[in-house]
Amino acid sequence: NTPPTFPIYVVGLVTQWIERQGGVERVAEINERKAGLIYEAIDASEVWECAVAERSHQSRMNVAWRTRDPELAPRFVAEAAEAGLSGLKGHRKVGGLRASIYNAMPLSGVEKLVEFMSDFARKNA
């Protein structure tokens, strides 16, 4: 049997990328920081509320939140898209907002999102 060469090749590329980032522990630290920045922005504003209240259950990869005023969510998604921030609309069955911040999402992208969230919250408080 021929081994699945393309998936093996991709695993090799991903492993090399992780090593270049500083290893698994460093990638985990960066992911904690990225999620923490978004959760801090949510907690710091009257406009947002976290979709998952229990801290131990909050995701580091998919941060879910809502606007306290449901009419603000579509406007946030539209304005975010205009600012170059896409994919923030929540799950089609759950609604709300969601930022998927997997390993390849750079910290700078999360910082841009948090800055946009803060500006939006200030304008709509």
PDB file of C-alpha atoms in Angstrom:
ATOM      1  CA  ASN A   1       0.000   0.000   0.000  1.00  0.00           C
ATOM      2  CA  THR A   2       1.168   3.505  -0.818  1.00  0.00           C
ATOM      3  CA  PRO A   3       1.209   5.798   2.196  1.00  0.00           C
ATOM      4  CA  PRO A   4      -0.765   9.057   1.866  1.00  0.00           C
ATOM      5  CA  THR A   5       2.204  11.158   0.789  1.00  0.00           C
ATOM      6  CA  PHE A   6       0.519  14.562   0.539  1.00  0.00           C
ATOM      7  CA  PRO A   7      -0.876  14.517   4.112  1.00  0.00           C
ATOM      8  CA  ILE A   8       2.528  13.350   5.361  1.00  0.00           C
ATOM      9  CA  TYR A   9       4.171  16.241   3.496  1.00  0.00           C
ATOM     10  CA  VAL A  10       1.693  18.745   4.995  1.00  0.00           C
ATOM     11  CA  VAL A  11       2.311  17.404   8.511  1.00  0.00           C
ATOM     12  CA  GLY A  12       6.017  17.960   7.894  1.00  0.00           C
ATOM     13  CA  LEU A  13       5.394  21.569   6.839  1.00  0.00           C
ATOM     14  CA  VAL A  14       3.200  22.236   9.863  1.00  0.00           C
ATOM     15  CA  THR A  15       5.772  20.680  12.194  1.00  0.00           C
ATOM     16  CA  GLN A  16       8.510  22.877  10.721  1.00  0.00           C
ATOM     17  CA  TRP A  17       6.281  25.953  11.123  1.00  0.00           C
ATOM     18  CA  ILE A  18       5.636  25.091  14.782  1.00  0.00           C
ATOM     19  CA  GLU A  19       9.371  24.692  15.367  1.00  0.00           C
ATOM     20  CA  ARG A  20      10.038  28.095  13.751  1.00  0.00           C
ATOM     21  CA  GLN A  21       7.495  29.669  16.121  1.00  0.00           C
ATOM     22  CA  GLY A  22       9.423  28.350  19.114  1.00  0.00           C
ATOM     23  CA  GLY A  23       7.789  24.967  19.636  1.00  0.00           C
ATOM     24  CA  VAL A  24       4.434  23.742  20.886  1.00  0.00           C
ATOM     25  CA  GLU A  25       4.755  25.534  24.227  1.00  0.00           C
ATOM     26  CA  ARG A  26       5.390  28.880  22.510  1.00  0.00           C
ATOM     27  CA  VAL A  27       2.457  28.396  20.122  1.00  0.00           C
ATOM     28  CA  ALA A  28       0.252  27.622  23.148  1.00  0.00           C
ATOM     29  CA  GLU A  29       1.438  30.813  24.890  1.00  0.00           C
ATOM     30  CA  ILE A  30       0.645  32.884  21.811  1.00  0.00           C
ATOM     31  CA  ASN A  31      -2.811  31.304  21.540  1.00  0.00           C
ATOM     32  CA  GLU A  32      -3.512  32.079  25.206  1.00  0.00           C
ATOM     33  CA  ARG A  33      -2.479  35.688  24.604  1.00  0.00           C
ATOM     34  CA  LYS A  34      -4.652  36.032  21.494  1.00  0.00           C
ATOM     35  CA  ALA A  35      -7.749  34.656  23.207  1.00  0.00           C
ATOM     36  CA  GLY A  36      -7.028  36.677  26.336  1.00  0.00           C
ATOM     37  CA  LEU A  37      -6.926  39.919  24.364  1.00  0.00           C
ATOM     38  CA  ILE A  38     -10.379  39.294  22.912  1.00  0.00           C
ATOM     39  CA  TYR A  39     -11.894  38.162  26.214  1.00  0.00           C
ATOM     40  CA  GLU A  40     -10.434  41.275  27.893  1.00  0.00           C
ATOM     41  CA  ALA A  41     -12.030  43.485  25.228  1.00  0.00           C
ATOM     42  CA  ILE A  42     -15.375  41.759  25.777  1.00  0.00           C
ATOM     43  CA  ASP A  43     -15.157  42.133  29.558  1.00  0.00           C
ATOM     44  CA  ALA A  44     -14.081  45.780  29.340  1.00  0.00           C
ATOM     45  CA  SER A  45     -17.127  46.949  27.411  1.00  0.00           C
ATOM     46  CA  GLU A  46     -20.811  47.424  28.108  1.00  0.00           C
ATOM     47  CA  VAL A  47     -21.569  46.616  24.452  1.00  0.00           C
ATOM     48  CA  TRP A  48     -20.337  43.005  24.490  1.00  0.00           C
ATOM     49  CA  GLU A  49     -21.160  39.945  26.537  1.00  0.00           C
ATOM     50  CA  CYS A  50     -19.353  36.648  26.427  1.00  0.00           C
ATOM     51  CA  ALA A  51     -21.389  33.764  25.017  1.00  0.00           C
ATOM     52  CA  VAL A  52     -19.632  31.360  27.407  1.00  0.00           C
ATOM     53  CA  ALA A  53     -19.737  32.692  30.957  1.00  0.00           C
ATOM     54  CA  GLU A  54     -17.696  29.966  32.654  1.00  0.00           C
ATOM     55  CA  ARG A  55     -14.019  30.879  32.148  1.00  0.00           C
ATOM     56  CA  SER A  56     -12.876  27.258  32.194  1.00  0.00           C
ATOM     57  CA  HIS A  57     -15.154  26.526  29.231  1.00  0.00           C
ATOM     58  CA  GLN A  58     -14.073  29.452  27.046  1.00  0.00           C
ATOM     59  CA  SER A  59     -12.319  28.474  23.838  1.00  0.00           C
ATOM     60  CA  ARG A  60      -8.840  29.613  22.856  1.00  0.00           C
ATOM     61  CA  MET A  61      -9.581  28.907  19.194  1.00  0.00           C
ATOM     62  CA  ASN A  62     -13.148  30.182  18.679  1.00  0.00           C
ATOM     63  CA  VAL A  63     -14.044  33.134  20.880  1.00  0.00           C
ATOM     64  CA  ALA A  64     -17.814  33.583  20.892  1.00  0.00           C
ATOM     65  CA  TRP A  65     -19.593  36.707  22.099  1.00  0.00           C
ATOM     66  CA  ARG A  66     -22.752  38.748  21.580  1.00  0.00           C
ATOM     67  CA  THR A  67     -23.794  42.345  21.466  1.00  0.00           C
ATOM     68  CA  ARG A  68     -26.050  43.252  24.377  1.00  0.00           C
ATOM     69  CA  ASP A  69     -28.227  45.014  21.786  1.00  0.00           C
ATOM     70  CA  PRO A  70     -28.952  42.345  19.129  1.00  0.00           C
ATOM     71  CA  GLU A  71     -29.399  45.001  16.447  1.00  0.00           C
ATOM     72  CA  LEU A  72     -25.717  45.954  16.728  1.00  0.00           C
ATOM     73  CA  ALA A  73     -24.383  42.539  15.660  1.00  0.00           C
ATOM     74  CA  PRO A  74     -25.163  42.844  11.920  1.00  0.00           C
ATOM     75  CA  ARG A  75     -23.742  46.357  11.884  1.00  0.00           C
ATOM     76  CA  PHE A  76     -20.585  45.154  13.646  1.00  0.00           C
ATOM     77  CA  VAL A  77     -20.114  42.348  11.095  1.00  0.00           C
ATOM     78  CA  ALA A  78     -20.637  44.753   8.166  1.00  0.00           C
ATOM     79  CA  GLU A  79     -18.329  47.453   9.525  1.00  0.00           C
ATOM     80  CA  ALA A  80     -15.710  44.871  10.436  1.00  0.00           C
ATOM     81  CA  ALA A  81     -15.796  43.516   6.884  1.00  0.00           C
ATOM     82  CA  GLU A  82     -15.268  47.048   5.550  1.00  0.00           C
ATOM     83  CA  ALA A  83     -12.231  47.274   7.841  1.00  0.00           C
ATOM     84  CA  GLY A  84     -10.820  44.042   6.435  1.00  0.00           C
ATOM     85  CA  LEU A  85     -11.964  41.785   9.281  1.00  0.00           C
ATOM     86  CA  SER A  86     -13.986  38.879   7.948  1.00  0.00           C
ATOM     87  CA  GLY A  87     -15.607  35.726   9.252  1.00  0.00           C
ATOM     88  CA  LEU A  88     -16.917  37.262  12.479  1.00  0.00           C
ATOM     89  CA  LYS A  89     -20.559  36.307  12.092  1.00  0.00           C
ATOM     90  CA  GLY A  90     -21.465  33.649  14.635  1.00  0.00           C
ATOM     91  CA  HIS A  91     -22.648  30.133  14.003  1.00  0.00           C
ATOM     92  CA  ARG A  92     -25.796  29.951  11.864  1.00  0.00           C
ATOM     93  CA  LYS A  93     -27.720  28.105  14.597  1.00  0.00           C
ATOM     94  CA  VAL A  94     -26.292  29.894  17.640  1.00  0.00           C
ATOM     95  CA  GLY A  95     -25.898  33.410  16.279  1.00  0.00           C
ATOM     96  CA  GLY A  96     -23.830  36.087  17.924  1.00  0.00           C
ATOM     97  CA  LEU A  97     -20.253  36.760  16.897  1.00  0.00           C
ATOM     98  CA  ARG A  98     -17.235  34.496  16.666  1.00  0.00           C
ATOM     99  CA  ALA A  99     -13.545  35.007  16.026  1.00  0.00           C
ATOM    100  CA  SER A 100     -11.737  31.891  14.869  1.00  0.00           C
ATOM    101  CA  ILE A 101      -8.137  32.430  15.934  1.00  0.00           C
ATOM    102  CA  TYR A 102      -6.427  29.176  15.068  1.00  0.00           C
ATOM    103  CA  ASN A 103      -2.647  28.789  15.149  1.00  0.00           C
ATOM    104  CA  ALA A 104      -2.031  30.500  11.795  1.00  0.00           C
ATOM    105  CA  MET A 105      -3.882  33.692  12.832  1.00  0.00           C
ATOM    106  CA  PRO A 106      -1.112  36.125  13.787  1.00  0.00           C
ATOM    107  CA  LEU A 107      -1.206  38.100  17.010  1.00  0.00           C
ATOM    108  CA  SER A 108      -1.280  41.289  14.917  1.00  0.00           C
ATOM    109  CA  GLY A 109      -4.606  40.184  13.384  1.00  0.00           C
ATOM    110  CA  VAL A 110      -6.123  39.713  16.828  1.00  0.00           C
ATOM    111  CA  GLU A 111      -4.758  43.091  17.938  1.00  0.00           C
ATOM    112  CA  LYS A 112      -6.438  44.703  14.922  1.00  0.00           C
ATOM    113  CA  LEU A 113      -9.725  42.991  15.819  1.00  0.00           C
ATOM    114  CA  VAL A 114      -9.512  44.107  19.456  1.00  0.00           C
ATOM    115  CA  GLU A 115      -8.793  47.679  18.389  1.00  0.00           C
ATOM    116  CA  PHE A 116     -11.799  47.586  16.063  1.00  0.00           C
ATOM    117  CA  MET A 117     -13.996  46.082  18.811  1.00  0.00           C
ATOM    118  CA  SER A 118     -12.954  48.810  21.233  1.00  0.00           C
ATOM    119  CA  ASP A 119     -13.636  51.578  18.709  1.00  0.00           C
ATOM    120  CA  PHE A 120     -16.997  50.068  17.791  1.00  0.00           C
ATOM    121  CA  ALA A 121     -17.970  49.715  21.461  1.00  0.00           C
ATOM    122  CA  ARG A 122     -16.971  53.307  22.205  1.00  0.00           C
ATOM    123  CA  LYS A 123     -19.094  54.587  19.304  1.00  0.00           C
ATOM    124  CA  ASN A 124     -22.098  52.452  20.236  1.00  0.00           C
ATOM    125  CA  ALA A 125     -22.058  52.470  24.041  1.00  0.00           C
TER     126      ALA A 125
END
